[in-house]
PDB file of C-alpha atoms in Angstrom:
ATOM      1  CA  LEU A  25       0.000   0.000   0.000  1.00  0.00           C
ATOM      2  CA  VAL A  26       1.029   3.629  -0.547  1.00  0.00           C
ATOM      3  CA  ALA A  27       0.007   6.533   1.691  1.00  0.00           C
ATOM      4  CA  THR A  28       0.616   9.959   0.161  1.00  0.00           C
ATOM      5  CA  CYS A  29       0.965  13.186   2.132  1.00  0.00           C
ATOM      6  CA  MET A  30       2.037  16.814   1.869  1.00  0.00           C
ATOM      7  CA  PHE A  31       5.813  17.263   1.691  1.00  0.00           C
ATOM      8  CA  GLY A  32       7.174  17.566   5.218  1.00  0.00           C
ATOM      9  CA  LEU A  33       4.501  15.451   6.893  1.00  0.00           C
ATOM     10  CA  GLU A  34       6.178  12.074   6.280  1.00  0.00           C
ATOM     11  CA  ARG A  35       7.343  11.729   9.903  1.00  0.00           C
ATOM     12  CA  PHE A  36       3.862  12.315  11.296  1.00  0.00           C
ATOM     13  CA  LEU A  37       2.263   9.960   8.771  1.00  0.00           C
ATOM     14  CA  GLY A  38       4.885   7.298   9.452  1.00  0.00           C
ATOM     15  CA  ASP A  39       4.152   7.396  13.170  1.00  0.00           C
ATOM     16  CA  GLU A  40       0.450   7.005  12.425  1.00  0.00           C
ATOM     17  CA  ILE A  41       1.074   3.985  10.193  1.00  0.00           C
ATOM     18  CA  ASP A  42       3.182   2.417  12.936  1.00  0.00           C
ATOM     19  CA  ALA A  43       0.353   3.006  15.416  1.00  0.00           C
ATOM     20  CA  LEU A  44      -2.018   1.088  13.126  1.00  0.00           C
ATOM     21  CA  GLY A  45       0.301  -1.914  13.399  1.00  0.00           C
ATOM     22  CA  CYS A  46       1.359  -1.854   9.737  1.00  0.00           C
ATOM     23  CA  LYS A  47       4.946  -2.457   8.600  1.00  0.00           C
ATOM     24  CA  ARG A  48       6.641   0.443   6.821  1.00  0.00           C
ATOM     25  CA  ILE A  49       8.731  -0.538   3.793  1.00  0.00           C
ATOM     26  CA  GLU A  50      10.030   2.766   2.407  1.00  0.00           C
ATOM     27  CA  THR A  51       9.633   6.507   2.902  1.00  0.00           C
ATOM     28  CA  ILE A  52       9.920   8.772  -0.136  1.00  0.00           C
ATOM     29  CA  ASP A  53       9.155  12.491  -0.449  1.00  0.00           C
ATOM     30  CA  GLY A  54       5.408  12.799  -0.108  1.00  0.00           C
ATOM     31  CA  ARG A  55       4.651   9.103   0.306  1.00  0.00           C
ATOM     32  CA  ILE A  56       5.135   6.098   2.553  1.00  0.00           C
ATOM     33  CA  ILE A  57       5.014   2.526   1.262  1.00  0.00           C
ATOM     34  CA  PHE A  58       3.781  -0.048   3.751  1.00  0.00           C
ATOM     35  CA  GLU A  59       2.417  -3.570   3.927  1.00  0.00           C
ATOM     36  CA  GLY A  60      -1.278  -4.066   4.488  1.00  0.00           C
ATOM     37  CA  THR A  61      -4.286  -6.293   3.985  1.00  0.00           C
ATOM     38  CA  GLU A  62      -7.816  -5.530   2.782  1.00  0.00           C
ATOM     39  CA  LYS A  63      -8.667  -4.685   6.394  1.00  0.00           C
ATOM     40  CA  ASP A  64      -5.755  -2.243   6.546  1.00  0.00           C
ATOM     41  CA  ILE A  65      -7.121  -0.389   3.500  1.00  0.00           C
ATOM     42  CA  ALA A  66     -10.249   0.411   5.502  1.00  0.00           C
ATOM     43  CA  LYS A  67      -8.302   1.064   8.690  1.00  0.00           C
ATOM     44  CA  ALA A  68      -5.876   3.487   6.988  1.00  0.00           C
ATOM     45  CA  ASN A  69      -8.584   5.456   5.175  1.00  0.00           C
ATOM     46  CA  ILE A  70     -10.706   5.864   8.295  1.00  0.00           C
ATOM     47  CA  ASN A  71      -7.937   6.561  10.828  1.00  0.00           C
ATOM     48  CA  LEU A  72      -4.944   8.337   9.251  1.00  0.00           C
ATOM     49  CA  ARG A  73      -5.011  12.075   9.987  1.00  0.00           C
ATOM     50  CA  CYS A  74      -2.030  13.221   7.888  1.00  0.00           C
ATOM     51  CA  ALA A  75      -2.490  11.091   4.743  1.00  0.00           C
ATOM     52  CA  GLU A  76      -3.874  12.530   1.508  1.00  0.00           C
ATOM     53  CA  ARG A  77      -4.677   9.208  -0.183  1.00  0.00           C
ATOM     54  CA  ILE A  78      -4.310   5.465   0.302  1.00  0.00           C
ATOM     55  CA  LEU A  79      -3.396   3.587  -2.852  1.00  0.00           C
ATOM     56  CA  ILE A  80      -2.812  -0.033  -3.778  1.00  0.00           C
ATOM     57  CA  SER A  81       0.540  -0.498  -5.490  1.00  0.00           C
ATOM     58  CA  VAL A  82      -0.108  -2.908  -8.381  1.00  0.00           C
ATOM     59  CA  GLY A  83       3.524  -2.929  -9.520  1.00  0.00           C
ATOM     60  CA  SER A  84       6.621  -0.982 -10.551  1.00  0.00           C
ATOM     61  CA  PHE A  85       8.996  -1.175 -13.508  1.00  0.00           C
ATOM     62  CA  GLU A  86      11.395   0.983 -15.529  1.00  0.00           C
ATOM     63  CA  ALA A  87      10.252   2.512 -18.823  1.00  0.00           C
ATOM     64  CA  ARG A  88      11.980   4.921 -21.171  1.00  0.00           C
ATOM     65  CA  THR A  89       9.804   4.329 -24.235  1.00  0.00           C
ATOM     66  CA  PHE A  90       6.079   3.994 -24.841  1.00  0.00           C
ATOM     67  CA  THR A  91       6.628   0.363 -25.814  1.00  0.00           C
ATOM     68  CA  GLU A  92       8.259  -0.351 -22.442  1.00  0.00           C
ATOM     69  CA  LEU A  93       5.427   1.487 -20.690  1.00  0.00           C
ATOM     70  CA  PHE A  94       2.777  -0.520 -22.559  1.00  0.00           C
ATOM     71  CA  ASP A  95       4.478  -3.866 -21.952  1.00  0.00           C
ATOM     72  CA  GLY A  96       5.111  -3.103 -18.269  1.00  0.00           C
ATOM     73  CA  VAL A  97       1.503  -2.100 -17.602  1.00  0.00           C
ATOM     74  CA  LYS A  98       0.076  -5.051 -19.545  1.00  0.00           C
ATOM     75  CA  ALA A  99       2.189  -7.506 -17.524  1.00  0.00           C
ATOM     76  CA  LEU A 100       0.518  -6.488 -14.236  1.00  0.00           C
ATOM     77  CA  PRO A 101      -2.405  -8.512 -12.762  1.00  0.00           C
ATOM     78  CA  TRP A 102      -5.220  -5.994 -13.284  1.00  0.00           C
ATOM     79  CA  GLU A 103      -7.839  -8.749 -13.297  1.00  0.00           C
ATOM     80  CA  ASP A 104      -7.131  -9.323  -9.595  1.00  0.00           C
ATOM     81  CA  PHE A 105      -8.792  -5.967  -8.939  1.00  0.00           C
ATOM     82  CA  ILE A 106     -10.894  -4.839 -11.905  1.00  0.00           C
ATOM     83  CA  GLY A 107     -14.005  -6.753 -12.945  1.00  0.00           C
ATOM     84  CA  LYS A 108     -15.270  -7.051 -16.501  1.00  0.00           C
ATOM     85  CA  ASP A 109     -17.925  -4.338 -15.985  1.00  0.00           C
ATOM     86  CA  ASP A 110     -15.868  -1.941 -13.883  1.00  0.00           C
ATOM     87  CA  ALA A 111     -14.675   1.536 -14.897  1.00  0.00           C
ATOM     88  CA  PHE A 112     -10.970   2.401 -14.730  1.00  0.00           C
ATOM     89  CA  PRO A 113     -10.099   6.023 -15.591  1.00  0.00           C
ATOM     90  CA  VAL A 114      -6.390   6.830 -15.701  1.00  0.00           C
ATOM     91  CA  ASN A 115      -4.443   9.804 -14.341  1.00  0.00           C
ATOM     92  CA  GLY A 116      -0.868  10.430 -13.224  1.00  0.00           C
ATOM     93  CA  TRP A 117       2.303  12.472 -13.343  1.00  0.00           C
ATOM     94  CA  SER A 118       5.898  12.311 -14.573  1.00  0.00           C
ATOM     95  CA  ILE A 119       9.036  14.006 -13.194  1.00  0.00           C
ATOM     96  CA  ASN A 120      12.612  13.844 -14.506  1.00  0.00           C
ATOM     97  CA  SER A 121      11.727  11.047 -16.922  1.00  0.00           C
ATOM     98  CA  GLN A 122      12.021  10.411 -20.649  1.00  0.00           C
ATOM     99  CA  LEU A 123       8.276   9.829 -20.807  1.00  0.00           C
ATOM    100  CA  PHE A 124       7.026  13.318 -20.001  1.00  0.00           C
ATOM    101  CA  SER A 125       3.788  13.691 -21.996  1.00  0.00           C
ATOM    102  CA  ILE A 126       1.018  12.963 -19.480  1.00  0.00           C
ATOM    103  CA  PRO A 127      -1.809  12.675 -22.072  1.00  0.00           C
ATOM    104  CA  ASP A 128       0.233  10.170 -24.100  1.00  0.00           C
ATOM    105  CA  CYS A 129       1.130   8.177 -20.991  1.00  0.00           C
ATOM    106  CA  GLN A 130      -2.522   8.104 -19.924  1.00  0.00           C
ATOM    107  CA  SER A 131      -3.543   6.784 -23.324  1.00  0.00           C
ATOM    108  CA  ILE A 132      -0.849   4.075 -23.348  1.00  0.00           C
ATOM    109  CA  VAL A 133      -1.660   2.942 -19.795  1.00  0.00           C
ATOM    110  CA  LYS A 134      -5.385   2.738 -20.571  1.00  0.00           C
ATOM    111  CA  LYS A 135      -4.785   0.775 -23.751  1.00  0.00           C
ATOM    112  CA  ALA A 136      -2.430  -1.661 -22.007  1.00  0.00           C
ATOM    113  CA  ILE A 137      -4.932  -2.381 -19.223  1.00  0.00           C
ATOM    114  CA  VAL A 138      -7.690  -2.907 -21.794  1.00  0.00           C
ATOM    115  CA  GLU A 139      -5.542  -5.345 -23.739  1.00  0.00           C
ATOM    116  CA  ARG A 140      -4.728  -7.275 -20.564  1.00  0.00           C
ATOM    117  CA  LEU A 141      -8.394  -7.501 -19.536  1.00  0.00           C
ATOM    118  CA  LYS A 142      -9.490  -8.442 -23.062  1.00  0.00           C
ATOM    119  CA  THR A 143      -7.365 -11.564 -22.796  1.00  0.00           C
ATOM    120  CA  LYS A 144      -8.495 -12.427 -19.252  1.00  0.00           C
ATOM    121  CA  TYR A 145     -12.239 -11.854 -19.802  1.00  0.00           C
ATOM    122  CA  SER A 146     -12.455 -12.825 -23.496  1.00  0.00           C
ATOM    123  CA  LEU A 147     -14.117  -9.509 -24.315  1.00  0.00           C
ATOM    124  CA  ASN A 148     -13.478  -6.996 -27.093  1.00  0.00           C
ATOM    125  CA  ARG A 149     -15.218  -4.057 -25.421  1.00  0.00           C
ATOM    126  CA  PHE A 150     -15.737  -2.876 -21.843  1.00  0.00           C
ATOM    127  CA  ALA A 151     -18.875  -0.990 -20.864  1.00  0.00           C
ATOM    128  CA  GLU A 152     -17.258   0.441 -17.689  1.00  0.00           C
ATOM    129  CA  THR A 153     -20.631   0.780 -15.965  1.00  0.00           C
ATOM    130  CA  GLY A 154     -19.678  -0.917 -12.699  1.00  0.00           C
ATOM    131  CA  SER A 155     -17.537   0.196  -9.760  1.00  0.00           C
ATOM    132  CA  GLU A 156     -14.879   2.810 -10.492  1.00  0.00           C
ATOM    133  CA  TYR A 157     -11.213   1.971  -9.973  1.00  0.00           C
ATOM    134  CA  LYS A 158      -9.174   5.143 -10.450  1.00  0.00           C
ATOM    135  CA  ILE A 159      -5.790   4.182 -11.862  1.00  0.00           C
ATOM    136  CA  ARG A 160      -2.933   6.479 -10.861  1.00  0.00           C
ATOM    137  CA  PHE A 161       0.575   6.236 -12.279  1.00  0.00           C
ATOM    138  CA  SER A 162       3.745   7.989 -11.215  1.00  0.00           C
ATOM    139  CA  ILE A 163       6.911   8.147 -13.313  1.00  0.00           C
ATOM    140  CA  HIS A 164       9.960   9.385 -11.425  1.00  0.00           C
ATOM    141  CA  LYS A 165      13.395   9.101 -13.017  1.00  0.00           C
ATOM    142  CA  ASN A 166      11.961   6.533 -15.451  1.00  0.00           C
ATOM    143  CA  LEU A 167      10.567   4.335 -12.661  1.00  0.00           C
ATOM    144  CA  VAL A 168       6.872   3.698 -13.255  1.00  0.00           C
ATOM    145  CA  THR A 169       4.604   2.858 -10.329  1.00  0.00           C
ATOM    146  CA  MET A 170       1.044   1.761 -11.082  1.00  0.00           C
ATOM    147  CA  MET A 171      -1.543   2.251  -8.337  1.00  0.00           C
ATOM    148  CA  ILE A 172      -5.277   2.076  -7.630  1.00  0.00           C
ATOM    149  CA  ASP A 173      -6.807   4.881  -5.562  1.00  0.00           C
ATOM    150  CA  THR A 174      -8.863   3.556  -2.636  1.00  0.00           C
ATOM    151  CA  SER A 175      -9.768   6.935  -1.105  1.00  0.00           C
ATOM    152  CA  GLY A 176     -11.739   8.789  -3.778  1.00  0.00           C
ATOM    153  CA  ASP A 177     -11.845  12.373  -2.516  1.00  0.00           C
ATOM    154  CA  GLY A 178      -8.625  13.396  -0.774  1.00  0.00           C
ATOM    155  CA  LEU A 179      -8.496  12.326   2.870  1.00  0.00           C
ATOM    156  CA  HIS A 180      -8.189  15.962   3.994  1.00  0.00           C
ATOM    157  CA  LYS A 181     -11.891  16.173   3.162  1.00  0.00           C
ATOM    158  CA  ARG A 182     -13.240  14.918   6.472  1.00  0.00           C
ATOM    159  CA  GLY A 183     -16.823  15.836   5.662  1.00  0.00           C
ATOM    160  CA  TYR A 184     -17.269  18.603   8.227  1.00  0.00           C
ATOM    161  CA  ARG A 185     -15.922  21.558   6.243  1.00  0.00           C
ATOM    162  CA  ARG A 186     -18.113  22.022   3.188  1.00  0.00           C
ATOM    163  CA  ASN A 187     -17.682  25.767   3.664  1.00  0.00           C
ATOM    164  CA  SER A 188     -14.531  27.690   4.574  1.00  0.00           C
ATOM    165  CA  ASN A 189     -13.074  31.178   4.710  1.00  0.00           C
ATOM    166  CA  ASP A 190     -10.836  32.734   2.029  1.00  0.00           C
ATOM    167  CA  ALA A 191      -7.594  31.101   3.216  1.00  0.00           C
ATOM    168  CA  PRO A 192      -8.450  27.700   4.710  1.00  0.00           C
ATOM    169  CA  LEU A 193      -5.783  25.554   6.324  1.00  0.00           C
ATOM    170  CA  LYS A 194      -5.737  22.025   4.951  1.00  0.00           C
ATOM    171  CA  GLU A 195      -7.056  19.540   7.512  1.00  0.00           C
ATOM    172  CA  THR A 196      -4.084  17.188   7.136  1.00  0.00           C
ATOM    173  CA  LEU A 197      -1.601  20.005   7.803  1.00  0.00           C
ATOM    174  CA  ALA A 198      -3.679  21.181  10.753  1.00  0.00           C
ATOM    175  CA  ALA A 199      -3.606  17.639  12.158  1.00  0.00           C
ATOM    176  CA  ALA A 200       0.199  17.568  11.909  1.00  0.00           C
ATOM    177  CA  MET A 201       0.423  20.916  13.717  1.00  0.00           C
ATOM    178  CA  CYS A 202      -1.786  19.552  16.491  1.00  0.00           C
ATOM    179  CA  ASP A 203       0.314  16.396  16.705  1.00  0.00           C
ATOM    180  CA  LEU A 204       3.483  18.478  16.994  1.00  0.00           C
ATOM    181  CA  ALA A 205       1.873  20.618  19.717  1.00  0.00           C
ATOM    182  CA  ARG A 206       0.965  17.493  21.737  1.00  0.00           C
ATOM    183  CA  ILE A 207      -2.796  17.554  22.215  1.00  0.00           C
ATOM    184  CA  TYR A 208      -4.105  15.649  25.249  1.00  0.00           C
ATOM    185  CA  PRO A 209      -7.642  14.908  26.527  1.00  0.00           C
ATOM    186  CA  ASP A 210      -7.247  17.695  29.124  1.00  0.00           C
ATOM    187  CA  THR A 211      -5.601  20.335  26.875  1.00  0.00           C
ATOM    188  CA  ILE A 212      -6.917  23.912  26.984  1.00  0.00           C
ATOM    189  CA  LEU A 213      -6.416  25.385  23.522  1.00  0.00           C
ATOM    190  CA  PHE A 214      -6.656  28.903  22.053  1.00  0.00           C
ATOM    191  CA  ASP A 215      -6.604  30.037  18.419  1.00  0.00           C
ATOM    192  CA  PRO A 216      -6.791  33.855  18.005  1.00  0.00           C
ATOM    193  CA  PHE A 217      -7.190  33.532  14.186  1.00  0.00           C
ATOM    194  CA  CYS A 218      -9.612  30.612  14.030  1.00  0.00           C
ATOM    195  CA  GLY A 219     -10.943  31.211  10.482  1.00  0.00           C
ATOM    196  CA  SER A 220     -13.203  28.245   9.688  1.00  0.00           C
ATOM    197  CA  GLY A 221     -12.084  26.433  12.849  1.00  0.00           C
ATOM    198  CA  THR A 222      -9.861  23.766  11.334  1.00  0.00           C
ATOM    199  CA  LEU A 223      -7.181  23.791  14.050  1.00  0.00           C
ATOM    200  CA  LEU A 224      -9.760  23.801  16.829  1.00  0.00           C
ATOM    201  CA  ILE A 225     -11.727  20.946  15.275  1.00  0.00           C
ATOM    202  CA  GLU A 226      -8.712  18.781  14.429  1.00  0.00           C
ATOM    203  CA  SER A 227      -7.423  19.279  17.983  1.00  0.00           C
ATOM    204  CA  ALA A 228     -10.771  18.320  19.488  1.00  0.00           C
ATOM    205  CA  MET A 229     -11.005  15.228  17.286  1.00  0.00           C
ATOM    206  CA  MET A 230      -7.492  14.239  18.305  1.00  0.00           C
ATOM    207  CA  ALA A 231      -8.210  14.797  22.013  1.00  0.00           C
ATOM    208  CA  ALA A 232     -11.389  12.718  21.809  1.00  0.00           C
ATOM    209  CA  ASN A 233      -9.716  10.127  19.540  1.00  0.00           C
ATOM    210  CA  ILE A 234     -12.370  10.592  16.844  1.00  0.00           C
ATOM    211  CA  ALA A 235     -11.176   8.983  13.618  1.00  0.00           C
ATOM    212  CA  PRO A 236     -10.979  11.637  10.860  1.00  0.00           C
ATOM    213  CA  GLY A 237     -12.694   9.455   8.253  1.00  0.00           C
ATOM    214  CA  LEU A 238     -15.515   8.189  10.438  1.00  0.00           C
ATOM    215  CA  ARG A 239     -18.122  10.452   8.804  1.00  0.00           C
ATOM    216  CA  ARG A 240     -17.277  10.011   5.122  1.00  0.00           C
ATOM    217  CA  TYR A 241     -17.348   7.532   2.227  1.00  0.00           C
ATOM    218  CA  PHE A 242     -14.366   5.999   0.383  1.00  0.00           C
ATOM    219  CA  ALA A 243     -13.978   4.766  -3.198  1.00  0.00           C
ATOM    220  CA  ALA A 244     -12.845   1.316  -2.073  1.00  0.00           C
ATOM    221  CA  GLU A 245     -16.186   0.686  -0.377  1.00  0.00           C
ATOM    222  CA  ARG A 246     -17.416  -0.299  -3.846  1.00  0.00           C
ATOM    223  CA  PHE A 247     -14.444  -2.540  -4.650  1.00  0.00           C
ATOM    224  CA  GLY A 248     -15.633  -6.089  -5.184  1.00  0.00           C
ATOM    225  CA  PHE A 249     -12.625  -7.702  -3.489  1.00  0.00           C
ATOM    226  CA  ILE A 250     -13.132  -5.879  -0.159  1.00  0.00           C
ATOM    227  CA  PRO A 251     -16.133  -7.245   1.802  1.00  0.00           C
ATOM    228  CA  GLN A 252     -18.520  -4.654   3.239  1.00  0.00           C
ATOM    229  CA  LYS A 253     -18.071  -6.390   6.579  1.00  0.00           C
ATOM    230  CA  VAL A 254     -14.494  -5.065   6.709  1.00  0.00           C
ATOM    231  CA  TRP A 255     -15.694  -1.445   6.555  1.00  0.00           C
ATOM    232  CA  GLN A 256     -18.487  -2.049   9.066  1.00  0.00           C
ATOM    233  CA  GLU A 257     -16.102  -3.664  11.558  1.00  0.00           C
ATOM    234  CA  GLU A 258     -13.516  -0.901  11.248  1.00  0.00           C
ATOM    235  CA  ARG A 259     -16.091   1.856  11.702  1.00  0.00           C
ATOM    236  CA  THR A 260     -17.452   0.058  14.775  1.00  0.00           C
ATOM    237  CA  ARG A 261     -13.931  -0.303  16.162  1.00  0.00           C
ATOM    238  CA  ALA A 262     -13.185   3.401  15.576  1.00  0.00           C
ATOM    239  CA  GLN A 263     -16.485   4.365  17.189  1.00  0.00           C
ATOM    240  CA  ASP A 264     -15.680   2.272  20.264  1.00  0.00           C
ATOM    241  CA  LEU A 265     -12.291   3.999  20.655  1.00  0.00           C
ATOM    242  CA  ILE A 266     -13.780   7.503  20.990  1.00  0.00           C
ATOM    243  CA  ARG A 267     -13.050   9.094  24.365  1.00  0.00           C
ATOM    244  CA  HIS A 268     -16.101  10.573  26.055  1.00  0.00           C
ATOM    245  CA  ASN A 269     -16.365  13.066  28.908  1.00  0.00           C
ATOM    246  CA  ILE A 270     -12.856  14.451  28.374  1.00  0.00           C
ATOM    247  CA  GLU A 271     -11.750  17.803  29.818  1.00  0.00           C
ATOM    248  CA  PHE A 272     -10.491  19.239  26.527  1.00  0.00           C
ATOM    249  CA  GLN A 273     -11.515  22.855  25.838  1.00  0.00           C
ATOM    250  CA  ALA A 274     -10.894  24.988  22.749  1.00  0.00           C
ATOM    251  CA  GLN A 275     -11.556  28.708  22.338  1.00  0.00           C
ATOM    252  CA  GLY A 276     -11.344  30.435  18.977  1.00  0.00           C
ATOM    253  CA  TYR A 277     -11.357  34.130  18.114  1.00  0.00           C
ATOM    254  CA  ASP A 278     -11.621  35.944  14.808  1.00  0.00           C
ATOM    255  CA  ILE A 279     -12.216  39.552  13.798  1.00  0.00           C
ATOM    256  CA  ASP A 280     -14.738  38.350  11.209  1.00  0.00           C
ATOM    257  CA  LYS A 281     -18.174  37.398  12.581  1.00  0.00           C
ATOM    258  CA  ALA A 282     -18.796  35.152   9.560  1.00  0.00           C
ATOM    259  CA  CYS A 283     -15.669  33.127  10.399  1.00  0.00           C
ATOM    260  CA  VAL A 284     -16.811  32.693  13.998  1.00  0.00           C
ATOM    261  CA  GLU A 285     -20.206  31.437  12.836  1.00  0.00           C
ATOM    262  CA  LEU A 286     -18.481  29.123  10.348  1.00  0.00           C
ATOM    263  CA  THR A 287     -16.235  27.709  13.080  1.00  0.00           C
ATOM    264  CA  LEU A 288     -19.229  26.856  15.253  1.00  0.00           C
ATOM    265  CA  GLU A 289     -21.123  25.361  12.299  1.00  0.00           C
ATOM    266  CA  ASN A 290     -18.173  23.177  11.276  1.00  0.00           C
ATOM    267  CA  ALA A 291     -17.646  22.065  14.883  1.00  0.00           C
ATOM    268  CA  ARG A 292     -21.256  20.871  14.975  1.00  0.00           C
ATOM    269  CA  LYS A 293     -20.805  18.946  11.725  1.00  0.00           C
ATOM    270  CA  ALA A 294     -17.636  17.327  13.112  1.00  0.00           C
ATOM    271  CA  GLY A 295     -19.404  16.271  16.294  1.00  0.00           C
ATOM    272  CA  VAL A 296     -17.133  18.289  18.604  1.00  0.00           C
ATOM    273  CA  ALA A 297     -19.317  21.350  19.290  1.00  0.00           C
ATOM    274  CA  ASN A 298     -19.378  20.612  23.026  1.00  0.00           C
ATOM    275  CA  TYR A 299     -15.589  21.137  23.189  1.00  0.00           C
ATOM    276  CA  ILE A 300     -15.358  24.344  21.120  1.00  0.00           C
ATOM    277  CA  LYS A 301     -16.336  27.960  21.697  1.00  0.00           C
ATOM    278  CA  ALA A 302     -15.707  30.896  19.361  1.00  0.00           C
ATOM    279  CA  SER A 303     -16.305  34.631  19.528  1.00  0.00           C
ATOM    280  CA  VAL A 304     -15.483  37.843  17.659  1.00  0.00           C
ATOM    281  CA  ALA A 305     -12.284  39.513  18.888  1.00  0.00           C
ATOM    282  CA  ASP A 306      -9.290  41.442  17.561  1.00  0.00           C
ATOM    283  CA  ILE A 307      -5.770  40.171  18.252  1.00  0.00           C
ATOM    284  CA  ALA A 308      -5.040  43.584  19.816  1.00  0.00           C
ATOM    285  CA  ASP A 309      -7.483  42.667  22.589  1.00  0.00           C
ATOM    286  CA  PHE A 310      -6.154  39.143  23.125  1.00  0.00           C
ATOM    287  CA  THR A 311      -4.959  38.427  26.645  1.00  0.00           C
ATOM    288  CA  PRO A 312      -3.264  35.108  27.396  1.00  0.00           C
ATOM    289  CA  PRO A 313      -5.220  33.320  30.142  1.00  0.00           C
ATOM    290  CA  ALA A 314      -3.689  33.024  33.583  1.00  0.00           C
ATOM    291  CA  LYS A 315      -3.973  29.244  33.693  1.00  0.00           C
ATOM    292  CA  ARG A 316      -1.769  26.912  31.680  1.00  0.00           C
ATOM    293  CA  CYS A 317      -2.924  26.593  28.087  1.00  0.00           C
ATOM    294  CA  LEU A 318      -1.756  26.018  24.528  1.00  0.00           C
ATOM    295  CA  THR A 319      -1.998  28.419  21.576  1.00  0.00           C
ATOM    296  CA  ILE A 320      -1.933  27.121  18.006  1.00  0.00           C
ATOM    297  CA  THR A 321      -2.760  29.404  15.104  1.00  0.00           C
ATOM    298  CA  ASN A 322      -2.370  30.046  11.395  1.00  0.00           C
ATOM    299  CA  PRO A 323      -2.344  33.868  11.138  1.00  0.00           C
ATOM    300  CA  PRO A 324      -2.476  35.849   7.863  1.00  0.00           C
ATOM    301  CA  TYR A 325       1.032  36.252   6.448  1.00  0.00           C
ATOM    302  CA  GLY A 326       0.627  38.726   3.607  1.00  0.00           C
ATOM    303  CA  GLU A 327      -0.200  36.453   0.680  1.00  0.00           C
ATOM    304  CA  ARG A 328      -3.799  35.266   0.374  1.00  0.00           C
ATOM    305  CA  LEU A 329      -5.006  37.564   3.151  1.00  0.00           C
ATOM    306  CA  LEU A 330      -3.711  41.094   3.873  1.00  0.00           C
ATOM    307  CA  ASP A 331      -0.727  42.764   2.240  1.00  0.00           C
ATOM    308  CA  VAL A 332       2.809  42.382   3.557  1.00  0.00           C
ATOM    309  CA  LYS A 333       2.858  45.668   5.497  1.00  0.00           C
ATOM    310  CA  SER A 334      -0.450  44.855   7.213  1.00  0.00           C
ATOM    311  CA  ALA A 335       0.835  41.396   8.058  1.00  0.00           C
ATOM    312  CA  GLU A 336       4.036  42.848   9.559  1.00  0.00           C
ATOM    313  CA  LYS A 337       1.979  45.174  11.756  1.00  0.00           C
ATOM    314  CA  LEU A 338      -0.223  42.255  12.777  1.00  0.00           C
ATOM    315  CA  TYR A 339       2.795  40.164  13.790  1.00  0.00           C
ATOM    316  CA  GLN A 340       4.129  43.031  15.898  1.00  0.00           C
ATOM    317  CA  THR A 341       0.802  43.149  17.726  1.00  0.00           C
ATOM    318  CA  MET A 342       0.911  39.351  18.189  1.00  0.00           C
ATOM    319  CA  GLY A 343       4.314  39.574  19.786  1.00  0.00           C
ATOM    320  CA  GLU A 344       3.158  42.258  22.185  1.00  0.00           C
ATOM    321  CA  ARG A 345      -0.004  40.353  23.211  1.00  0.00           C
ATOM    322  CA  PHE A 346       1.577  36.892  23.511  1.00  0.00           C
ATOM    323  CA  LEU A 347       4.427  38.138  25.714  1.00  0.00           C
ATOM    324  CA  GLU A 348       2.170  39.758  28.301  1.00  0.00           C
TER     325      GLU A 348
END
């Protein structure tokens, strides 16, 4: 299996994979390769906080020509995954390789899979009306890796944030920030720039041990070779591991009333509204609480929100308020 992530989050994702009881094989920029069963596909999709996608690695080979690409793809056991009625769209990327035309590579890969399945199913045409198996290829320094996407929508889409502010923080990055900050069931957390509430919500989910994928659907739930029982059992297991009646508290502030309302709405959708409060406030009025607490935030930094001079002034105010 292959778990992809944002560059820089490999350490956090690796620790999560270890915690699931899976064996890591290799760590590459933006991805971790690990061993897993059908059950682990469900477990990884539902539980990993820092992963972007979980993919099945069908095989790897070197290719410098379209002929080598075609032959390499055709030699792989696609019939072990794709049924005769299933759909299999193709997408991918290429970096530092002789095969650099993505449209041409997509066409060759598709044709090779079709030719393989024609032989196995004794068919000349595929309707592709069944379950969808998204084929993803990567070509890096002429090494081709063929994969099947089990996640569907990226795993940062937890299902609670259908709406966001103008500069949303990706949920997977927010989860890594919370992991680095060491969130516990009794943490008291503040975010003076809460935006749509992502940091507050990810922290609350982590404190309560709520699996990030518990409230969403995954592409592999329609894969014929993974029994529905596997998904049901893993969701039940994740549900049973939720911590209830914890002392975690999170308080968010934002100068924009719409952001505050959005934070509270998203917290309700995520099932953590009882742990999160939010109100309208300017950073200039922020006073660190007397009792021990933790502050995690993603303030404007002069790119998508504010200009550079405004951001510099804002950071000066932050320094003054945080040091009080």
